[in-house]
Coordinates of C-alpha atoms and ligand atoms in Angstrom, one line a residue:
M185 CA -14.1 24.9 -6.8
A186 CA -11.6 27.8 -8.4
A187 CA -9.1 30.1 -7.1
K188 CA -8.6 33.6 -8.7
K189 CA -5.3 34.9 -9.0
G190 CA -3.9 36.5 -6.1
S191 CA -7.1 35.9 -3.5
K192 CA -6.7 35.3 0.0
M193 CA -8.3 32.8 1.8
K194 CA -9.6 32.5 5.6
A195 CA -10.3 28.5 7.5
D196 CA -9.7 27.6 10.2
I197 CA -7.6 24.6 8.9
V198 CA -6.1 23.7 5.3
I199 CA -6.1 20.3 4.2
I200 CA -2.9 20.1 2.1
G201 CA -3.3 16.6 -0.3
G202 CA -7.6 15.5 -0.9
G203 CA -6.7 11.9 -1.0
G204 CA -7.3 9.1 2.1
A205 CA -6.1 10.7 5.0
G206 CA -7.3 14.9 3.5
L207 CA -10.8 13.9 3.0
P208 CA -11.4 12.1 6.2
A209 CA -9.9 15.3 7.7
A210 CA -12.0 17.4 6.2
L211 CA -15.4 16.1 7.3
A212 CA -14.2 15.1 10.9
A213 CA -13.5 18.9 11.3
Y214 CA -16.8 20.4 10.4
E215 CA -18.1 17.7 12.4
K216 CA -15.7 19.2 15.1
G217 CA -17.1 23.0 14.0
S218 CA -13.8 23.8 12.6
K219 CA -14.0 25.4 9.0
A220 CA -11.7 23.4 6.6
L221 CA -10.8 24.6 3.1
V222 CA -8.8 21.6 1.4
L223 CA -5.8 21.5 -1.3
E224 CA -6.0 19.2 -4.3
K225 CA -2.8 19.2 -6.5
R226 CA -5.2 17.2 -9.5
G227 CA -7.8 17.8 -10.6
M228 CA -9.4 15.4 -9.5
V229 CA -9.8 13.6 -5.2
G230 CA -9.0 10.4 -4.2
G231 CA -4.9 10.0 -4.2
N232 CA -3.6 6.1 -3.9
A233 CA -6.4 5.7 -1.9
L234 CA -9.0 5.7 -5.4
M235 CA -7.2 2.2 -6.4
A236 CA -6.7 0.5 -2.6
E237 CA -8.9 -2.0 -1.8
G238 CA -10.0 -2.1 1.6
F239 CA -9.1 -1.2 5.1
F240 CA -7.7 -2.5 8.2
A241 CA -9.8 -2.3 11.5
A242 CA -10.6 -4.3 14.7
E243 CA -14.2 -4.7 16.9
S244 CA -16.3 -3.0 13.9
P245 CA -19.9 -2.8 13.9
A246 CA -19.1 -4.9 10.6
Q247 CA -16.5 -7.0 11.8
K248 CA -19.3 -7.7 15.2
R249 CA -22.0 -8.6 12.1
L250 CA -20.1 -10.8 10.8
L251 CA -19.0 -12.8 13.7
I252 CA -15.0 -12.0 14.3
D253 CA -14.1 -11.6 17.0
A254 CA -10.4 -9.1 16.5
K255 CA -9.8 -8.2 19.1
K256 CA -8.7 -4.2 19.4
D257 CA -5.9 -4.9 22.1
D258 CA -4.6 -8.1 20.5
L259 CA -4.3 -6.4 17.4
F260 CA -1.5 -3.6 19.2
K261 CA -0.1 -6.3 20.3
K262 CA 0.5 -8.0 16.5
A263 CA 1.4 -5.1 15.1
L264 CA 4.6 -3.8 17.8
D265 CA 5.4 -6.9 18.3
Y266 CA 5.8 -7.7 13.5
A267 CA 7.6 -4.5 13.8
H268 CA 10.6 -6.1 16.7
Y269 CA 8.9 -2.6 19.3
K270 CA 11.0 0.6 15.8
I271 CA 7.9 2.2 15.9
D272 CA 6.0 3.7 18.5
P273 CA 3.4 2.0 20.2
R274 CA 0.9 5.4 21.6
I275 CA 1.0 5.7 18.0
V276 CA -0.2 2.1 17.1
R277 CA -2.9 2.2 20.2
V278 CA -5.0 5.5 18.9
F279 CA -5.5 4.0 15.4
I280 CA -6.3 1.3 16.0
N281 CA -8.7 2.3 18.6
R282 CA -10.5 4.6 16.9
S283 CA -9.8 2.1 13.8
G284 CA -13.3 0.0 14.8
D285 CA -15.8 3.4 14.5
T286 CA -14.1 4.7 12.0
V287 CA -16.1 1.4 9.7
R288 CA -19.7 2.6 11.7
W289 CA -18.0 6.7 10.8
I290 CA -18.8 5.6 7.3
E291 CA -21.5 3.0 7.5
E292 CA -23.8 6.0 8.8
K293 CA -22.6 7.6 5.2
G294 CA -24.4 5.3 3.4
I295 CA -22.1 1.9 3.0
R296 CA -21.7 -1.6 4.0
F297 CA -19.4 -3.6 4.6
N298 CA -20.3 -7.1 3.8
R299 CA -16.9 -8.5 3.1
I300 CA -13.7 -9.2 4.9
A301 CA -11.3 -11.0 3.3
P302 CA -7.9 -12.7 3.7
F303 CA -5.1 -11.5 2.7
Y304 CA -3.4 -14.3 2.8
P305 CA -4.3 -18.3 4.1
N306 CA -6.1 -19.1 7.5
Q307 CA -5.4 -15.7 8.8
V308 CA -6.6 -15.4 12.0
P309 CA -8.4 -12.4 12.9
L310 CA -10.4 -11.2 9.0
V311 CA -9.7 -7.3 9.6
W312 CA -9.3 -6.0 5.9
H313 CA -12.5 -4.3 5.1
I314 CA -13.0 -4.3 1.5
V315 CA -15.2 -1.5 -0.7
E316 CA -16.3 -2.6 -3.1
G317 CA -16.1 -0.4 -6.4
H318 CA -11.6 0.1 -5.4
G319 CA -11.4 3.1 -2.3
A320 CA -13.4 5.0 -4.8
T321 CA -16.5 4.9 -4.3
L322 CA -15.5 6.2 -0.6
M323 CA -13.5 8.9 -2.0
K324 CA -16.7 9.8 -3.6
I325 CA -19.1 9.4 -0.7
F326 CA -15.9 11.6 1.3
E327 CA -15.9 14.3 -1.9
K328 CA -19.7 14.3 -2.4
E329 CA -20.2 15.3 2.0
C330 CA -17.7 18.0 1.7
K331 CA -20.1 19.3 -0.9
E332 CA -23.2 18.9 0.6
K333 CA -21.0 21.2 4.1
G334 CA -19.8 22.9 2.5
I335 CA -16.6 22.3 2.6
P336 CA -13.9 23.9 0.0
I337 CA -12.2 21.9 -1.9
L338 CA -9.8 24.4 -4.5
R339 CA -8.9 21.2 -7.5
K340 CA -5.8 21.9 -9.3
T341 CA -3.6 23.7 -6.4
R342 CA -0.4 22.4 -5.0
A343 CA 0.3 24.1 -1.6
K344 CA 3.4 25.2 -1.5
E345 CA 4.8 27.0 1.5
I346 CA 3.2 26.6 5.3
W347 CA 3.6 29.8 7.4
V348 CA 4.1 30.6 10.6
D349 CA 4.6 33.1 13.2
D350 CA 7.2 34.4 15.3
T351 CA 6.1 31.8 17.3
G352 CA 6.4 29.3 15.4
R353 CA 2.4 29.2 15.1
V354 CA 0.5 27.9 12.0
K355 CA -0.4 30.4 9.7
G356 CA -1.5 29.9 6.9
V357 CA -0.4 28.4 3.8
K358 CA 0.7 29.4 0.7
A359 CA -0.3 27.7 -2.8
E360 CA -0.2 27.8 -6.2
G361 CA -3.3 27.7 -8.2
E362 CA -4.5 27.2 -11.5
E363 CA -4.7 31.2 -12.0
G364 CA -1.8 31.7 -10.1
E365 CA -1.1 32.6 -6.5
I366 CA -3.1 32.1 -3.5
E367 CA -2.5 32.5 0.5
I368 CA -4.8 30.4 2.4
E369 CA -4.7 32.1 6.4
A370 CA -5.3 29.8 9.4
K371 CA -4.1 29.1 12.3
S372 CA -3.7 24.6 11.6
A373 CA -2.7 23.2 8.8
I374 CA -3.4 19.4 8.1
I375 CA 0.0 17.5 5.7
A376 CA -1.3 14.9 3.7
T377 CA 0.1 15.1 0.7
G378 CA 0.3 10.9 0.0
G379 CA 4.4 10.1 0.6
Y380 CA 7.0 10.7 -1.4
A381 CA 7.1 8.0 -4.4
S382 CA 7.0 9.3 -7.1
N383 CA 10.4 12.2 -5.9
K384 CA 13.3 9.6 -7.7
E385 CA 15.1 12.4 -5.7
L386 CA 14.3 11.4 -2.7
L387 CA 13.7 8.3 -3.0
K388 CA 17.7 8.0 -3.8
R389 CA 18.1 9.9 -0.3
Y390 CA 16.2 8.3 1.7
C391 CA 15.6 4.7 0.4
P392 CA 18.8 2.9 -0.3
E393 CA 15.8 -0.2 -0.8
H394 CA 14.9 1.1 -4.1
L395 CA 15.6 0.9 -7.4
E396 CA 14.7 2.7 -10.6
M397 CA 13.1 -0.5 -12.0
L398 CA 10.5 -0.6 -9.0
E399 CA 7.2 -0.6 -11.0
E400 CA 5.1 2.4 -9.9
S401 CA 2.2 1.1 -9.1
G402 CA 0.3 4.1 -7.7
V403 CA -1.2 7.6 -9.0
P404 CA 1.4 10.5 -10.2
G405 CA 2.3 12.9 -7.8
M406 CA 3.4 12.1 -4.4
D407 CA 6.2 14.2 -5.1
G408 CA 6.7 14.6 -0.8
D409 CA 5.6 18.2 -0.8
G410 CA 4.8 17.8 2.8
L411 CA 7.2 16.1 3.5
I412 CA 9.6 19.1 3.0
M413 CA 7.5 22.2 3.4
A414 CA 7.4 20.2 7.2
M415 CA 11.4 20.1 7.2
E416 CA 11.7 23.4 6.4
L417 CA 9.3 24.0 9.3
G418 CA 12.0 22.0 11.4
A419 CA 9.9 19.6 11.5
D420 CA 12.3 16.4 12.5
T421 CA 11.2 12.9 10.8
A422 CA 10.8 8.7 12.3
G423 CA 10.9 5.6 10.2
L424 CA 12.4 8.1 6.9
G425 CA 12.7 5.0 4.1
N426 CA 11.0 2.6 5.2
L427 CA 9.3 1.4 1.6
H428 CA 5.7 0.2 1.2
M429 CA 6.4 -2.6 -1.6
V430 CA 4.9 -5.4 -2.8
G431 CA 6.3 -8.4 -5.5
P432 CA 6.2 -10.6 -7.6
A433 CA 5.6 -8.0 -9.7
P434 CA 6.5 -8.6 -14.1
F435 CA 7.8 -6.0 -16.9
P436 CA 5.8 -4.1 -18.0
Q437 CA 3.5 -4.4 -15.3
N438 CA 0.1 -6.5 -16.1
W439 CA -1.8 -7.9 -13.1
T440 CA -2.3 -11.2 -15.1
I441 CA 0.9 -11.2 -15.8
E442 CA 1.2 -11.0 -11.8
A443 CA -1.2 -13.1 -10.9
V444 CA 0.3 -15.8 -13.3
A445 CA 3.7 -15.2 -11.1
G446 CA 2.2 -15.0 -8.1
E447 CA 1.4 -18.6 -8.4
P448 CA 1.8 -21.1 -6.0
Y449 CA 2.8 -24.4 -7.7
C450 CA 4.8 -22.2 -10.2
I451 CA 9.1 -21.7 -9.0
W452 CA 11.2 -18.8 -8.8
V453 CA 14.3 -19.1 -10.2
N454 CA 17.4 -15.8 -9.6
Q455 CA 19.0 -15.0 -12.3
K456 CA 21.0 -18.4 -11.8
G457 CA 18.7 -20.3 -12.0
K458 CA 18.8 -21.1 -8.3
R459 CA 15.1 -21.8 -6.1
F460 CA 15.9 -19.1 -3.4
I461 CA 13.3 -18.8 -1.4
D462 CA 9.5 -21.9 -0.7
E463 CA 7.4 -19.6 -2.7
T464 CA 4.3 -20.1 -1.0
I465 CA 6.0 -16.7 0.3
T466 CA 3.7 -14.9 -2.8
F467 CA 0.6 -15.0 0.0
N468 CA 1.9 -12.1 1.5
V469 CA 3.7 -9.9 -0.9
F470 CA 4.6 -7.2 1.7
E471 CA 7.6 -10.5 2.5
A472 CA 8.0 -11.8 -0.5
I473 CA 9.3 -8.7 -2.3
N474 CA 12.0 -9.3 0.8
A475 CA 13.4 -12.4 -0.3
I476 CA 13.0 -10.7 -3.8
L477 CA 15.5 -7.9 -3.4
R478 CA 18.1 -9.6 -2.0
Q479 CA 19.2 -12.2 -5.4
K480 CA 22.3 -10.4 -7.3
G481 CA 20.3 -8.0 -9.6
R482 CA 16.6 -7.7 -8.2
I483 CA 15.2 -10.3 -10.8
C484 CA 13.7 -13.6 -10.3
F485 CA 11.4 -15.2 -12.1
A486 CA 8.7 -17.7 -12.3
I487 CA 8.7 -20.5 -14.0
L488 CA 5.6 -23.7 -14.7
D489 CA 4.7 -25.7 -17.1
N490 CA 1.4 -26.2 -19.0
K491 CA 0.0 -28.0 -17.7
M492 CA 0.4 -25.4 -14.6
K493 CA -0.8 -22.7 -16.7
E494 CA -3.7 -24.9 -18.4
D495 CA -5.1 -25.6 -14.7
I496 CA -5.3 -21.4 -15.0
V497 CA -7.2 -21.2 -17.6
E498 CA -9.8 -23.7 -16.2
H499 CA -9.8 -23.1 -12.4
G500 CA -8.7 -19.7 -12.0
F501 CA -5.5 -18.8 -10.1
I502 CA -5.8 -20.2 -6.1
R503 CA -4.1 -16.4 -5.1
G504 CA -4.5 -13.5 -8.2
C505 CA -4.3 -10.2 -7.4
G506 CA -5.4 -8.2 -4.4
E507 CA -9.2 -8.7 -3.9
L508 CA -10.5 -7.1 -7.2
F509 CA -7.4 -6.1 -9.1
V510 CA -7.9 -10.4 -10.7
P511 CA -9.9 -12.8 -8.5
R512 CA -9.0 -16.1 -7.5
G513 CA -11.2 -19.2 -8.9
K514 CA -12.2 -18.0 -12.0
K515 CA -11.7 -19.9 -15.3
V516 CA -9.1 -17.0 -17.5
E517 CA -10.0 -16.5 -20.2
G518 CA -7.5 -14.7 -22.9
L519 CA -4.2 -15.4 -20.4
D520 CA -2.5 -16.9 -23.6
K521 CA -3.8 -13.6 -25.7
E522 CA -1.9 -11.6 -22.1
L523 CA 1.5 -13.9 -22.1
S524 CA 2.0 -13.5 -26.2
R525 CA 2.1 -10.0 -25.3
Q526 CA 4.7 -10.5 -22.7
I527 CA 6.5 -11.9 -24.6
D528 CA 7.3 -8.9 -27.2
K529 CA 7.6 -6.9 -24.9
G530 CA 10.2 -9.0 -23.7
G531 CA 8.6 -9.8 -20.0
A532 CA 8.1 -13.2 -20.2
F533 CA 9.8 -16.5 -22.4
I534 CA 7.8 -19.9 -23.5
S535 CA 9.9 -23.0 -24.7
E536 CA 10.1 -26.9 -24.8
S537 CA 13.8 -26.2 -23.8
L538 CA 14.8 -26.1 -20.0
E539 CA 17.6 -24.9 -21.9
E540 CA 17.0 -22.7 -23.7
I541 CA 15.0 -20.9 -21.7
S542 CA 17.9 -20.5 -18.7
A543 CA 20.1 -19.1 -21.4
W544 CA 16.8 -16.5 -21.8
I545 CA 17.2 -16.4 -17.9
G546 CA 21.0 -15.3 -18.3
A547 CA 21.9 -18.5 -16.2
P548 CA 24.7 -21.4 -17.3
R549 CA 22.6 -23.5 -19.8
D550 CA 22.0 -27.0 -17.3
A551 CA 21.2 -24.2 -14.4
L552 CA 17.8 -24.7 -14.4
R553 CA 17.3 -28.3 -16.0
E554 CA 19.8 -29.3 -12.6
T555 CA 16.5 -27.1 -10.1
V556 CA 13.7 -29.0 -12.3
D557 CA 14.7 -31.9 -12.1
E558 CA 15.9 -31.5 -8.5
Y559 CA 12.3 -30.0 -7.2
N560 CA 10.7 -32.6 -9.8
V561 CA 12.2 -34.8 -7.1
F562 CA 10.5 -33.1 -4.0
C563 CA 7.6 -33.1 -5.9
D564 CA 7.7 -37.2 -6.2
R565 CA 8.5 -37.4 -2.7
R566 CA 5.9 -34.6 -0.7
Y567 CA 9.0 -33.2 0.8
D568 CA 10.6 -29.5 -0.2
E569 CA 14.2 -30.3 1.6
I570 CA 15.7 -26.7 1.0
F571 CA 13.0 -24.6 2.0
V572 CA 10.3 -27.1 3.1
K573 CA 7.3 -25.8 0.5
D574 CA 4.3 -26.3 1.6
P575 CA 3.4 -29.9 -0.1
Q576 CA 0.1 -29.0 -1.2
Y577 CA 1.4 -26.8 -3.6
L578 CA 3.5 -29.2 -4.4
Q579 CA 3.7 -30.1 -8.6
A580 CA 6.3 -31.5 -10.5
L581 CA 7.1 -29.6 -14.0
R582 CA 7.4 -31.9 -16.3
I583 CA 5.3 -30.8 -19.1
P584 CA 6.3 -28.3 -22.2
P585 CA 6.1 -26.0 -23.7
F586 CA 7.4 -24.3 -20.2
Y587 CA 7.3 -20.3 -19.5
A588 CA 9.5 -18.0 -17.8
I589 CA 8.3 -14.1 -16.7
K590 CA 10.4 -11.7 -15.5
F591 CA 9.7 -10.3 -12.0
S592 CA 11.1 -7.3 -9.8
G593 CA 8.6 -5.6 -6.9
A594 CA 6.5 -2.9 -6.9
L595 CA 6.5 0.2 -4.9
I596 CA 3.5 0.8 -3.5
G597 CA 4.1 3.8 -1.4
T598 CA 6.2 5.8 1.0
M599 CA 6.0 3.8 4.8
G600 CA 8.1 6.4 6.7
G601 CA 8.7 10.3 6.3
I602 CA 7.4 13.3 8.6
K603 CA 8.1 12.5 12.8
I604 CA 4.5 12.6 14.7
N605 CA 3.1 11.6 18.4
Y606 CA -0.4 10.1 18.8
R607 CA -2.6 13.6 18.0
M608 CA -0.4 13.2 14.7
E609 CA 0.7 17.1 16.0
V610 CA 4.3 16.7 13.4
L611 CA 7.1 17.1 15.7
N612 CA 10.7 19.2 16.4
K613 CA 14.0 18.2 16.6
A614 CA 13.0 18.4 20.4
D615 CA 11.1 16.3 20.1
D616 CA 7.6 19.6 20.7
P617 CA 4.8 19.4 18.9
I618 CA 4.5 22.4 16.4
P619 CA 1.9 24.7 17.5
G620 CA -1.4 23.7 14.8
L621 CA 1.0 21.2 12.0
Y622 CA -0.2 18.4 11.7
A623 CA 0.8 15.1 9.2
V624 CA -1.4 12.3 8.7
G625 CA -1.4 8.8 6.3
A626 CA 1.6 8.3 4.2
D627 CA 3.4 11.5 5.0
T628 CA 3.5 10.6 8.2
G629 CA 6.1 7.7 10.7
G630 CA 6.4 5.3 13.1
W631 CA 3.5 3.6 12.5
E632 CA 5.2 0.7 9.8
S633 CA 8.7 -0.3 10.7
D634 CA 10.6 -1.4 6.7
T635 CA 8.1 -4.8 6.5
Y636 CA 4.6 -3.5 6.2
C637 CA 2.8 -6.0 7.9
A638 CA 0.3 -8.2 6.6
V639 CA -2.4 -9.0 10.4
L640 CA -3.2 -5.7 9.9
S641 CA -4.1 -5.5 6.6
G642 CA -5.7 -2.9 5.3
S643 CA -3.4 -1.0 8.1
A644 CA -2.3 1.5 5.3
F645 CA -5.8 3.2 4.5
G646 CA -7.3 2.5 7.2
F647 CA -3.8 4.8 8.5
A648 CA -5.0 6.8 6.7
M649 CA -8.5 7.5 7.5
N650 CA -8.5 7.6 10.4
S651 CA -5.3 9.2 11.6
G652 CA -7.1 12.1 9.5
R653 CA -9.7 12.0 11.4
I654 CA -8.1 12.1 15.2
A655 CA -6.2 15.2 13.5
A656 CA -8.2 17.2 12.5
E657 CA -10.7 16.5 15.6
N658 CA -6.8 17.8 17.9
A659 CA -6.1 20.8 15.5
S660 CA -10.3 21.2 16.4
D661 CA -9.9 21.0 18.9
Y662 CA -6.4 23.8 20.0
I663 CA -7.4 26.1 17.3
Q664 CA -10.6 26.1 19.0
G665 CA -8.3 27.2 22.5
K666 CA -9.6 23.4 24.3
R667 CA -5.6 22.4 24.0
Ligands
FAD157 C1 -2.4 0.4 -7.1 C2 -2.4 0.0 -4.5 C3 -3.8 -0.6 -4.4 C4 -3.2 0.3 -2.1 N1 -4.4 -1.2 -2.3 C5 -4.3 -0.6 -0.6 C6 -5.0 -1.6 0.0 O1 -6.1 -2.7 -0.2 N2 -4.7 -1.2 1.8 C7 -4.3 -0.4 2.1 O2 -4.3 -0.1 3.7 N3 -3.5 0.6 1.2 C8 -3.7 0.9 0.4 N4 -2.8 1.7 -1.3 C9 -2.5 2.6 -0.4 C10 -2.8 3.2 0.5 O3 -4.0 3.7 -0.8 C11 -2.7 4.8 0.6 O4 -2.1 4.7 2.3 C12 -3.5 5.7 1.3 O5 -4.3 6.5 -0.1 C13 -2.6 6.8 1.8 O6 -3.4 8.4 2.5 P1 -3.2 9.3 1.7 O7 -4.4 10.6 2.2 O8 -2.0 9.8 2.6 O9 -2.1 9.4 0.8 P2 -3.4 9.3 -0.5 O10 -4.9 8.9 -0.6 O11 -2.8 9.6 -2.0 O12 -4.1 11.5 -0.8 C14 -2.9 12.1 -0.8 C15 -3.6 13.7 -2.1 O13 -2.4 14.6 -1.3 C16 -2.6 15.3 -3.2 N5 -1.3 15.9 -3.0 C17 -0.5 16.4 -3.1 N6 0.5 16.9 -3.0 C18 0.4 18.1 -2.6 C19 0.2 19.1 -2.6 N7 1.5 19.4 -2.7 N8 -0.8 20.1 -2.5 C20 -2.1 19.5 -3.1 N9 -3.0 18.0 -3.0 C21 -1.2 17.1 -2.6 C22 -2.6 13.9 -3.9 O14 -3.0 14.8 -5.5 C23 -3.3 13.1 -3.5 O15 -4.4 13.1 -4.0 C24 -2.5 0.7 -2.0 C25 -2.0 2.0 -3.1 C26 -2.1 1.5 -4.7 C27 -1.1 2.2 -4.7

């Protein structure tokens, strides 16, 4: 749907952003009897949720069918422990409590979740509900239902300002469409613009961990519009600066090469040619990035020998890349070609000589040889004296040629931003709600600490959908005078 120049429109709730949080919010508003209108700045809906592989839920119908005992109460405590209590327990509580019902809600729309995958070895309980076809499958279902229910989605229409009356209550949203400016009068607005991972200036200002060189994995357009609009209205922030990062991620980005660098048999070295961690941390990409970013220059290298490379070709990846991007355990066709391409682009190196590789990574010529010799002794003894790597992944590097893959990390999105409470109401600096204003998904902070919690795998997408539903329900109560 397109809006005409100078258009004035009316809705009960304007939802700013048609992604992982915005579309469920629109449907939840409809279910509560409110007229929602969605503004989406891109030509298509879905945002980063298009790429998400799975989402968190506890005590869902799918878990019950698969005999997975994922207790909300236990997961709630785990989340708080992991974050060292630096998050808001009431937000986490409503999210986890609602998550199982959201699976029911989605399944009623005609999809069934049959795969709840581990994110790392021996994960208990399993919580990551895999969406075949990625989040794009869900976004299509939500978009279709919005259409059926007559919920307008204005594409290529960027919200620019939320306006309030003299008492500070939301009155509407101004936006810029293809044909010019439009105004939508509404008593409530839900900010769902997906964070600020595309906005280099905001990243520089708020995120000490951010580096220009981190590859951005998400869709473009996450410019922090929601955060900026909320701050203009006096909103406070929570967890601002926390980033959703993963590692290893090679330069240039390539999912297959990422999977090679992430194989647990590889060794990882820094620019001095020294190992710096038990490489099996690779199974938790959100923690691995912390170890990677501690290294000088924040550049590291995965080293493997020809036997390891051949094992990947023949037997497939042990870790792979995500659950859907590069699967595990399947013969890998064309790996030599992918490696050659990465070498041509300067992101990898091959040589019969460890000394040459050492020079390529910028370390003293003998450094890598010393590291590998020491590691090979650990492998022979089945004991890594320094980092206590799981012996099942100790495999000596002895068969040339050797490969080095340059990597750092990738930025998936931002995890902190607008301060909200458990109703998803936006809070001002006095911790009071700004009447009629809600924020959801990656625009918000307070539900995740500085390191993304893999124990609650899929909580980013999970939080987006659940916070969207919760916000829309509360916004409906607010405009209907029930609160
Ligand atoms: C490669 C990749 C893989 C991922 N995998 C997972 C996973 O497996 N599990 C998981 O939990 N999470 C995953 N995530 C993260 C997850 O996708 C996000 O946390 C989630 O999409 C956040 O939802 P959101 O609605 O806040 O933002 P988005 O889904 O990104 O939606 C935001 C929308 O707002 C629109 N918008 C922005 N500004 C404006 C404006 N001013 N006016 C109108 N519209 C605007 C954007 O165009 C976009 O459509 C992944 C992310 C990436 C990049």
